[in-house]
Short mmCIF file of C-alpha atoms and ligand atoms in Angstrom, two decimals:
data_model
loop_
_atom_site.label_atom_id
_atom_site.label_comp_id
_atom_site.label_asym_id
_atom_site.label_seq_id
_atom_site.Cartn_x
_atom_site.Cartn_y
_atom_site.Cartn_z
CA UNK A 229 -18.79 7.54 -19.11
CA UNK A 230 -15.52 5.41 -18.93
CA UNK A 231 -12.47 6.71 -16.90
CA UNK A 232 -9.67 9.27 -18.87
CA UNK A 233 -6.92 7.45 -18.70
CA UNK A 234 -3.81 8.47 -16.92
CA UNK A 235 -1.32 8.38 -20.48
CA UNK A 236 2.38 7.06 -19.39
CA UNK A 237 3.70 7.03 -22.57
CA UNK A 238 2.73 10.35 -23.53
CA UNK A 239 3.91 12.17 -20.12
CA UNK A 240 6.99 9.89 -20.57
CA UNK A 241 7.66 11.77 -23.84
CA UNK A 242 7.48 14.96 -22.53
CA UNK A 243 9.74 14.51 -19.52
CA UNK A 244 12.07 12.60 -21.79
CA UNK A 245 12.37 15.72 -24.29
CA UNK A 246 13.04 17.45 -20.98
CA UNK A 247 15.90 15.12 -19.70
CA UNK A 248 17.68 15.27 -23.36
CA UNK A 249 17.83 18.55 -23.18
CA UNK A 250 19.18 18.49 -19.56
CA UNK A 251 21.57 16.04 -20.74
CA UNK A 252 22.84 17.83 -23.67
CA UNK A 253 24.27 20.50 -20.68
CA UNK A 254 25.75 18.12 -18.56
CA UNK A 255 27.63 16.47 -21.33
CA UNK A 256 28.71 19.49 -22.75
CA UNK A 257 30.10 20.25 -19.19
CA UNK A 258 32.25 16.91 -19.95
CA UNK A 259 29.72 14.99 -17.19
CA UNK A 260 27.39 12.86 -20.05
CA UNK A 261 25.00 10.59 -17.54
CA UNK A 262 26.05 7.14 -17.73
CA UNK A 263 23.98 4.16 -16.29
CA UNK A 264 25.23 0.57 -15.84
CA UNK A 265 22.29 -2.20 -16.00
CA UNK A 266 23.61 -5.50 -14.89
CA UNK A 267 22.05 -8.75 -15.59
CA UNK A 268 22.41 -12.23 -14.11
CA UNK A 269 21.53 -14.86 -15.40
CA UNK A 270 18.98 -15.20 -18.01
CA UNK A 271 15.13 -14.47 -16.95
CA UNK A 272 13.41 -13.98 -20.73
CA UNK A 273 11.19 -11.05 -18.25
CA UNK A 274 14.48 -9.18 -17.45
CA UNK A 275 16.23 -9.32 -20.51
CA UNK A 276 13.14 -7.63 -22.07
CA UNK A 277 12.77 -5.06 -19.20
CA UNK A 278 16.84 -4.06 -19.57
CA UNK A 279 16.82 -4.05 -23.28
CA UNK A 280 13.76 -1.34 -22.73
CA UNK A 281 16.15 0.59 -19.95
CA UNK A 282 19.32 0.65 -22.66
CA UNK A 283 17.44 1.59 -25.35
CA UNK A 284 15.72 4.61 -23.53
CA UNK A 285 19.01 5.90 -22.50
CA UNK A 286 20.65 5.76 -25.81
CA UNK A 287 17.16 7.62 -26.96
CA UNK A 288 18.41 10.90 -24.67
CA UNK A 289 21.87 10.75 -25.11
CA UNK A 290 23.56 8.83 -21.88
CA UNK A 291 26.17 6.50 -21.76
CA UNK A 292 25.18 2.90 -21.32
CA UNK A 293 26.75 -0.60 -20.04
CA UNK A 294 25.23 -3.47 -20.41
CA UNK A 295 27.10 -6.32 -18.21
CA UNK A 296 25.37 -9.55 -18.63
CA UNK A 297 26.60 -12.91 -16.71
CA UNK A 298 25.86 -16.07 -16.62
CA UNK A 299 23.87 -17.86 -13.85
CA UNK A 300 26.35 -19.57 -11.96
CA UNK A 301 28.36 -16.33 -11.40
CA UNK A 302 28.93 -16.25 -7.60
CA UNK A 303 28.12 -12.93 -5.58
CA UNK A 304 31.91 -12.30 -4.62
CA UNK A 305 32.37 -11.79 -8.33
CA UNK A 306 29.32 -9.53 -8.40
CA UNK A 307 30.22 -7.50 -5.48
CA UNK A 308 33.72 -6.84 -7.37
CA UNK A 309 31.88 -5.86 -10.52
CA UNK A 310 29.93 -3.34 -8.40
CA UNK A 311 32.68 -1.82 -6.24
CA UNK A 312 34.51 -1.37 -9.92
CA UNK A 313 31.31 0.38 -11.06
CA UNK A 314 31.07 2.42 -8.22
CA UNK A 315 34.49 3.95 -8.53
CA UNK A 316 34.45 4.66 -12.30
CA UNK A 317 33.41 8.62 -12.53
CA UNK A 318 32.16 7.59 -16.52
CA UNK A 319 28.73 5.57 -14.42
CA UNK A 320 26.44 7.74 -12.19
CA UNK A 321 24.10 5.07 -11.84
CA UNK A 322 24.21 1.67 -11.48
CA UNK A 323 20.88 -1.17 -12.15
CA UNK A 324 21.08 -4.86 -10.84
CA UNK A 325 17.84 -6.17 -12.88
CA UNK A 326 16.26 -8.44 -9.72
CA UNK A 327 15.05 -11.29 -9.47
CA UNK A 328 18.82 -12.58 -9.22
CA UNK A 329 19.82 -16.31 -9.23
CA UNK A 330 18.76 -18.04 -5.52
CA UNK A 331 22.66 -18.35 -4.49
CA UNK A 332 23.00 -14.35 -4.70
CA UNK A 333 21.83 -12.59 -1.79
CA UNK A 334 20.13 -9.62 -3.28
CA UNK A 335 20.19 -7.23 -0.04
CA UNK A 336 23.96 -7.57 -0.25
CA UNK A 337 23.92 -6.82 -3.46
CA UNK A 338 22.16 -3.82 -3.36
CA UNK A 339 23.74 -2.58 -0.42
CA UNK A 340 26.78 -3.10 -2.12
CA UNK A 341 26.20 -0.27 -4.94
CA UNK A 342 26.94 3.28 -3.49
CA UNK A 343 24.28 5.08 -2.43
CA UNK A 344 25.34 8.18 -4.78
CA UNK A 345 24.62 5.44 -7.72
CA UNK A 346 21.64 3.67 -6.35
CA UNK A 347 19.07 5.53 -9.04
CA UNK A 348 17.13 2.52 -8.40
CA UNK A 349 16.34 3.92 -4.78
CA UNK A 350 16.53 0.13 -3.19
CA UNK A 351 19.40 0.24 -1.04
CA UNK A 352 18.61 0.86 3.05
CA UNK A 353 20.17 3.76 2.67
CA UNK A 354 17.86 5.62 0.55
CA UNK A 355 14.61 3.40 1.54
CA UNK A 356 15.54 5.18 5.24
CA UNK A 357 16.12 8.55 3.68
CA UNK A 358 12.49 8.63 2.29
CA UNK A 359 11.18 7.77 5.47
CA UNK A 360 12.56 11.00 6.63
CA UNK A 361 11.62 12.84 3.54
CA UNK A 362 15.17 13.33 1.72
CA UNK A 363 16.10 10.56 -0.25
CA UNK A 364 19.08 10.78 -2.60
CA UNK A 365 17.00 8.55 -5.02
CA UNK A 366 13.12 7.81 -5.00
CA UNK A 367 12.20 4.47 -6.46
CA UNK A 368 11.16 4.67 -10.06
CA UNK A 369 8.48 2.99 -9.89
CA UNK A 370 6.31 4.81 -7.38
CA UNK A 371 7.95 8.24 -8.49
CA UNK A 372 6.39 7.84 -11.52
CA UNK A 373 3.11 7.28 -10.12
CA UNK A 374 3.66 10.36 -7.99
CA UNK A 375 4.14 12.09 -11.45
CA UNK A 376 1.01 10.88 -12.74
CA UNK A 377 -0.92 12.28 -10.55
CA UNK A 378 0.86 15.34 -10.75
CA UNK A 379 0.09 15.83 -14.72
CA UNK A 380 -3.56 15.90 -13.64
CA UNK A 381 -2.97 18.08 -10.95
CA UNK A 382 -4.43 15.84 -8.51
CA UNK A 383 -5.22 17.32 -4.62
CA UNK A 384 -3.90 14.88 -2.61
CA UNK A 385 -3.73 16.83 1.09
CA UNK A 386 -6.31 15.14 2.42
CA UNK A 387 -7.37 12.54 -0.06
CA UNK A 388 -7.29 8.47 1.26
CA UNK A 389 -5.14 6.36 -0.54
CA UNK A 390 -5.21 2.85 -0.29
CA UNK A 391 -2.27 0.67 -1.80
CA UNK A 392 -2.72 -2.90 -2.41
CA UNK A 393 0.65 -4.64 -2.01
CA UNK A 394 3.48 -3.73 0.06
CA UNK A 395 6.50 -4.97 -1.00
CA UNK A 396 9.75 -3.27 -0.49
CA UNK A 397 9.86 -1.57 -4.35
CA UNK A 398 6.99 -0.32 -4.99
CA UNK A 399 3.60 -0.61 -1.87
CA UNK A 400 6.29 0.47 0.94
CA UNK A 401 8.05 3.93 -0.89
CA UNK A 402 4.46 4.40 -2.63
CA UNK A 403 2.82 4.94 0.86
CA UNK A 404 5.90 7.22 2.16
CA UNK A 405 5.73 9.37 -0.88
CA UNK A 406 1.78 10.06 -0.87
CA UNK A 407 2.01 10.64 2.89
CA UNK A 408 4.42 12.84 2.38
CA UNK A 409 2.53 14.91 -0.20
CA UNK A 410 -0.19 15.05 3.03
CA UNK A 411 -2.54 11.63 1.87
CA UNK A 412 -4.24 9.47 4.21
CA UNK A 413 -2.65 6.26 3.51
CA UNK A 414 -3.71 2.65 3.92
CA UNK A 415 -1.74 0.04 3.28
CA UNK A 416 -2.89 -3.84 2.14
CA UNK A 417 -1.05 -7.11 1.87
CA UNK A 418 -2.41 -10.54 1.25
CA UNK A 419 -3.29 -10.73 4.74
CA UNK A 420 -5.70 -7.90 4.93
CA UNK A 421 -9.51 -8.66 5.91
CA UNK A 422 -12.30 -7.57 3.63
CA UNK A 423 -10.18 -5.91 1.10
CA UNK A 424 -12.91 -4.16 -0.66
CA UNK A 425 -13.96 -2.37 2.62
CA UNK A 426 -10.62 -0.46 1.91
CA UNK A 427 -10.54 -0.15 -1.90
CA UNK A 428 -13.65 1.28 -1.87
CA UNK A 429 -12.95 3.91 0.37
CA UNK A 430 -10.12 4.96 -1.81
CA UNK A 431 -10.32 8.43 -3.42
CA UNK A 432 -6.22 7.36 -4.97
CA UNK A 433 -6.06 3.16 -5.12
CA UNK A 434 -2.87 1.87 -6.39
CA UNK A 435 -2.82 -1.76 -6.75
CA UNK A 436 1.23 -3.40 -7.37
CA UNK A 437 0.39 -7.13 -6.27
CA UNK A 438 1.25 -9.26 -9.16
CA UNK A 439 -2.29 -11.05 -9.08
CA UNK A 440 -3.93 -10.11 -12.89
CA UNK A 441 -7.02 -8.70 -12.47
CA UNK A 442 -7.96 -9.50 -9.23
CA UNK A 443 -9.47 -5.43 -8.54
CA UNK A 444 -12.64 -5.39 -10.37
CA UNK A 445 -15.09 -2.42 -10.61
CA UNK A 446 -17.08 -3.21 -7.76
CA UNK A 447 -13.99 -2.71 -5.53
CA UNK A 448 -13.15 0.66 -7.25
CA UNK A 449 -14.64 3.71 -5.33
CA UNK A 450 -16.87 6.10 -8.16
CA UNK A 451 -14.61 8.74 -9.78
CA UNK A 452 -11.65 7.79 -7.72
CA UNK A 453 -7.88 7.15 -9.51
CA UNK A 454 -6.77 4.14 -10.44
CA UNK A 455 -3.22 3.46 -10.42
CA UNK A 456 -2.58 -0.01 -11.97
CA UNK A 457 1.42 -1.23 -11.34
CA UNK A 458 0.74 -4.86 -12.17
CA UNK A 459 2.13 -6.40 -15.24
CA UNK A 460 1.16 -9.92 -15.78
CA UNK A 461 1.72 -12.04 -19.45
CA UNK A 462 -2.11 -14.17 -19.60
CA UNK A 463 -1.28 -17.81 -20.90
CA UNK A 464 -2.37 -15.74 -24.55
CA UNK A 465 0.63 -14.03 -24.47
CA UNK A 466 -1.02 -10.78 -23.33
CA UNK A 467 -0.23 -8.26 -21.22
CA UNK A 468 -2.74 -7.08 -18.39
CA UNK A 469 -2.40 -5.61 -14.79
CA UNK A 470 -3.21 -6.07 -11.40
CA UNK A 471 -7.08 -4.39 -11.99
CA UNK A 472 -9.88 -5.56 -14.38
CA UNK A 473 -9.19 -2.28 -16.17
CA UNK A 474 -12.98 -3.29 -18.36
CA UNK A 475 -15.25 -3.04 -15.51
CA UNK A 476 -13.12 -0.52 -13.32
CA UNK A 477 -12.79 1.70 -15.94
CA UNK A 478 -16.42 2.56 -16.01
CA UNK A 479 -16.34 3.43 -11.96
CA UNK A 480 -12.97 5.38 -11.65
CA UNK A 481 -12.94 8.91 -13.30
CA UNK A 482 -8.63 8.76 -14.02
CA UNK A 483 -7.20 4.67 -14.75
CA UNK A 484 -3.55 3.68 -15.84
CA UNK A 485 -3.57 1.50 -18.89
CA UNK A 486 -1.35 -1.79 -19.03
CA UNK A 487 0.00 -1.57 -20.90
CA UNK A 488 1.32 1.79 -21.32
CA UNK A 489 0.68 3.16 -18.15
CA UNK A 490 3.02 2.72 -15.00
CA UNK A 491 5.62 0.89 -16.80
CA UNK A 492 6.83 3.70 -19.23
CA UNK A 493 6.96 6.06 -16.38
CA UNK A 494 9.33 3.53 -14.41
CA UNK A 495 11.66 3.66 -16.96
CA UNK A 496 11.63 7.54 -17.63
CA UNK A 497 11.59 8.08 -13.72
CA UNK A 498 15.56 5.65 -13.77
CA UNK A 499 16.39 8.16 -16.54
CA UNK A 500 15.84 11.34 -14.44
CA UNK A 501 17.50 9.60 -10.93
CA UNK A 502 20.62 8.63 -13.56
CA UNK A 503 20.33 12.72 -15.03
CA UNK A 504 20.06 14.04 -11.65
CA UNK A 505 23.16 11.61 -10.51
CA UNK A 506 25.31 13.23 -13.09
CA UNK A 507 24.47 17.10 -12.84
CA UNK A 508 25.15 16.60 -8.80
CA UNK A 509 28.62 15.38 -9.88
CA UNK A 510 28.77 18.85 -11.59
CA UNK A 511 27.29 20.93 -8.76
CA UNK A 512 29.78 19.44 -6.12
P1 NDP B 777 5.78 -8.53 -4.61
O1 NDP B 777 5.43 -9.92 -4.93
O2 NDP B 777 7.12 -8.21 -4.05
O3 NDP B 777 4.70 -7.96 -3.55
C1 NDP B 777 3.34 -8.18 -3.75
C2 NDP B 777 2.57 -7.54 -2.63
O4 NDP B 777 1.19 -7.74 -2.90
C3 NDP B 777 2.84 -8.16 -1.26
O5 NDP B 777 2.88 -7.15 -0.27
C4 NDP B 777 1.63 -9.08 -1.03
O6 NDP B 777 1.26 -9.22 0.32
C5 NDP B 777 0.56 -8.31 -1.77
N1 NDP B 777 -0.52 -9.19 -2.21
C6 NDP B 777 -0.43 -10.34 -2.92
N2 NDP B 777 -1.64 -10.88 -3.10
C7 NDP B 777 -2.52 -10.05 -2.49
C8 NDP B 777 -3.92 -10.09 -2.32
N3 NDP B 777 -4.66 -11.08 -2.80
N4 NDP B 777 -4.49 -9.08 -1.62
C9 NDP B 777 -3.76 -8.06 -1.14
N5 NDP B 777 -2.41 -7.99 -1.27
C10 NDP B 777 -1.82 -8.99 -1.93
O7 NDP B 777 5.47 -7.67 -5.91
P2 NDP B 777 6.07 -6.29 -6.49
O8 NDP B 777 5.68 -5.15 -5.62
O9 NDP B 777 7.48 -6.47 -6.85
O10 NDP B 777 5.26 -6.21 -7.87
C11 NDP B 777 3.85 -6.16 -7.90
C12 NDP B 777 3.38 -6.07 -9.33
O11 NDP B 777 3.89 -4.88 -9.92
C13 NDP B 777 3.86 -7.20 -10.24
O12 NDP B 777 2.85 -7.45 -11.21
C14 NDP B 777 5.08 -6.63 -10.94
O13 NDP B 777 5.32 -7.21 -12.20
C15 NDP B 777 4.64 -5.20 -11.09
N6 NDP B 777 5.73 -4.23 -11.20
C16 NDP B 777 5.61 -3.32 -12.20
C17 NDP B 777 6.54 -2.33 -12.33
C18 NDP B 777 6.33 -1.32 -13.40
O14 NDP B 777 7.26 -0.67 -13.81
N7 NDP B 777 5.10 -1.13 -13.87
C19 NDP B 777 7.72 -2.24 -11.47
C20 NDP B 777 7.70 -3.21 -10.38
C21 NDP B 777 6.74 -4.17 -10.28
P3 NDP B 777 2.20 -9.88 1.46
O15 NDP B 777 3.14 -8.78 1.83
O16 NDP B 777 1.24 -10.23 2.51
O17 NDP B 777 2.87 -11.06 0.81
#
């Protein structure tokens, strides 16, 4: 029997209905969340992924900015932008869509929002705080996978988890937060020796490395979850992740679809760090 599939636009829905409602009180308390998204420079990927973060927060009542610059703007100017950003009390959080242009030095840049704003959850600040278990801001990304496998209720003291990729945004936070919630965690980069040795052993397996397809069934463990992060365009024009979600899908018992799996979720999980941004701004 193929795998149920772990629904991230319908558990988006219902935490959305959940944050409009939460941010119906926090406006009427004169504190309506606001979230700048800035944009440099003018990757067709990124203009598609901020026009998708603008439009959700219109969708539950926030305030939005979109600040988009050319290029060939230089990263003084950006850092100027931010440090306006950061003081204006109308913005709780603030989004720099990444990949920026070469010349910018993105860890500046990220280290340059405050960390009260960051609802992203990239600057070192945060990243450090989640090592120790009390980040002001998870990552979206790998929050929303942790609430995926909440909505099924999933027992992870004890289970393994194996994540393929470890980059800074999504493998690296992903293994803090399941270790945290008492997994056994392995983690796998492009240097790791007989991959399948570990994704087969994987009661959880999320997979975030950009590579479409490359986890096929035979690499899945039997009824295990299957958390697919990758989003990849195919020279058709179509979208598919990081796991041959056809033959996996008949060896995992839970798997993400792509779309409509991780990436809804990453977007409703920015909403909720940008809600919970504002209504501290209340409690203080
Ligand atoms: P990065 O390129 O920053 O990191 C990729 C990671 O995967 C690296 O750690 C790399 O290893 C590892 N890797 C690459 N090839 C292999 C391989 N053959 N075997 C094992 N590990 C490998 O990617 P991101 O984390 O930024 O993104 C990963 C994917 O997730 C992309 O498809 C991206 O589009 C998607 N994404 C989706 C989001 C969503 O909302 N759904 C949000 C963010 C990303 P090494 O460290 O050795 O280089």
């Amino acid at each position: 029997m193929p795998a149920q599939l772990l629904d991230g636009v319908a558990l988006s829905k219902k935490i959305r209905t959940e944050i409009t409602a939460r941010a119906a009180i926090v406006t009427a308390k004169g504190r309506r969340p606001g979230l700048a998204v800035i944009v440099v420079g003018d990757n067709p990927a990124s203009a598609v992924y901020v026009r998708n973060k603008v439009k959700a927060c219109e969708e539950v009542g926030f305030h939005s900015v979109l600040e988009r610059y050319e290029a060939e703007m230089n990263e003084e100017a950006l850092l100027a932008r931010i440090a306006t950003l950061n003081a204006d009390p109308a913005i709780h959080g603030i989004l720099v869509q990444l990949p920026l242009p070469a010349h910018i030095a993105s860890e500046r840049v990220l280290e340059a929002i405050a960390p009260q704003k960051d609802v992203d959850g990239f600057h070192v600040a945060n990243a450090g705080a989640l090592m120790v278990g009390a980040p002001e801001f998870k990552p979206c990304t790998p929050y929303g996978c942790m609430k995926l496998l909440e909505s099924i209720e999933y027992p992870l003291r004890g289970a393994r988890a194996v994540i393929v990729g470890a980059s800074n945004i999504v493998g690296k936070p992903m293994a803090m937060l399941l270790l945290q919630a008492g997994a056994t965690v392995t983690i796998c980069n492009s240097k790791t020796r007989d991959l399948a040795h570990h994704t087969k052993d994987a009661d959880v397996l999320v997979v975030a490395t950009g590579k479409p397809k490359m986890i096929t069934g035979d690499m899945v463990k039997s009824g295990s979850v299957v958390i697919d992060v990758g989003i990849n365009r195919l020279p058709d024009g179509k979208l598919c992740g990081d796991v041959d979600f056809d033959t996996a899908k008949y060896i995992a018992s839970w798997i993400t679809p792509v779309p409509g799996g991780v990436g809804p979720m990453t977007i409703t999980m920015l909403l909720m760090n940008t809600l919970e941004a504002a209504e501290k701004k209340i409690k203080y």
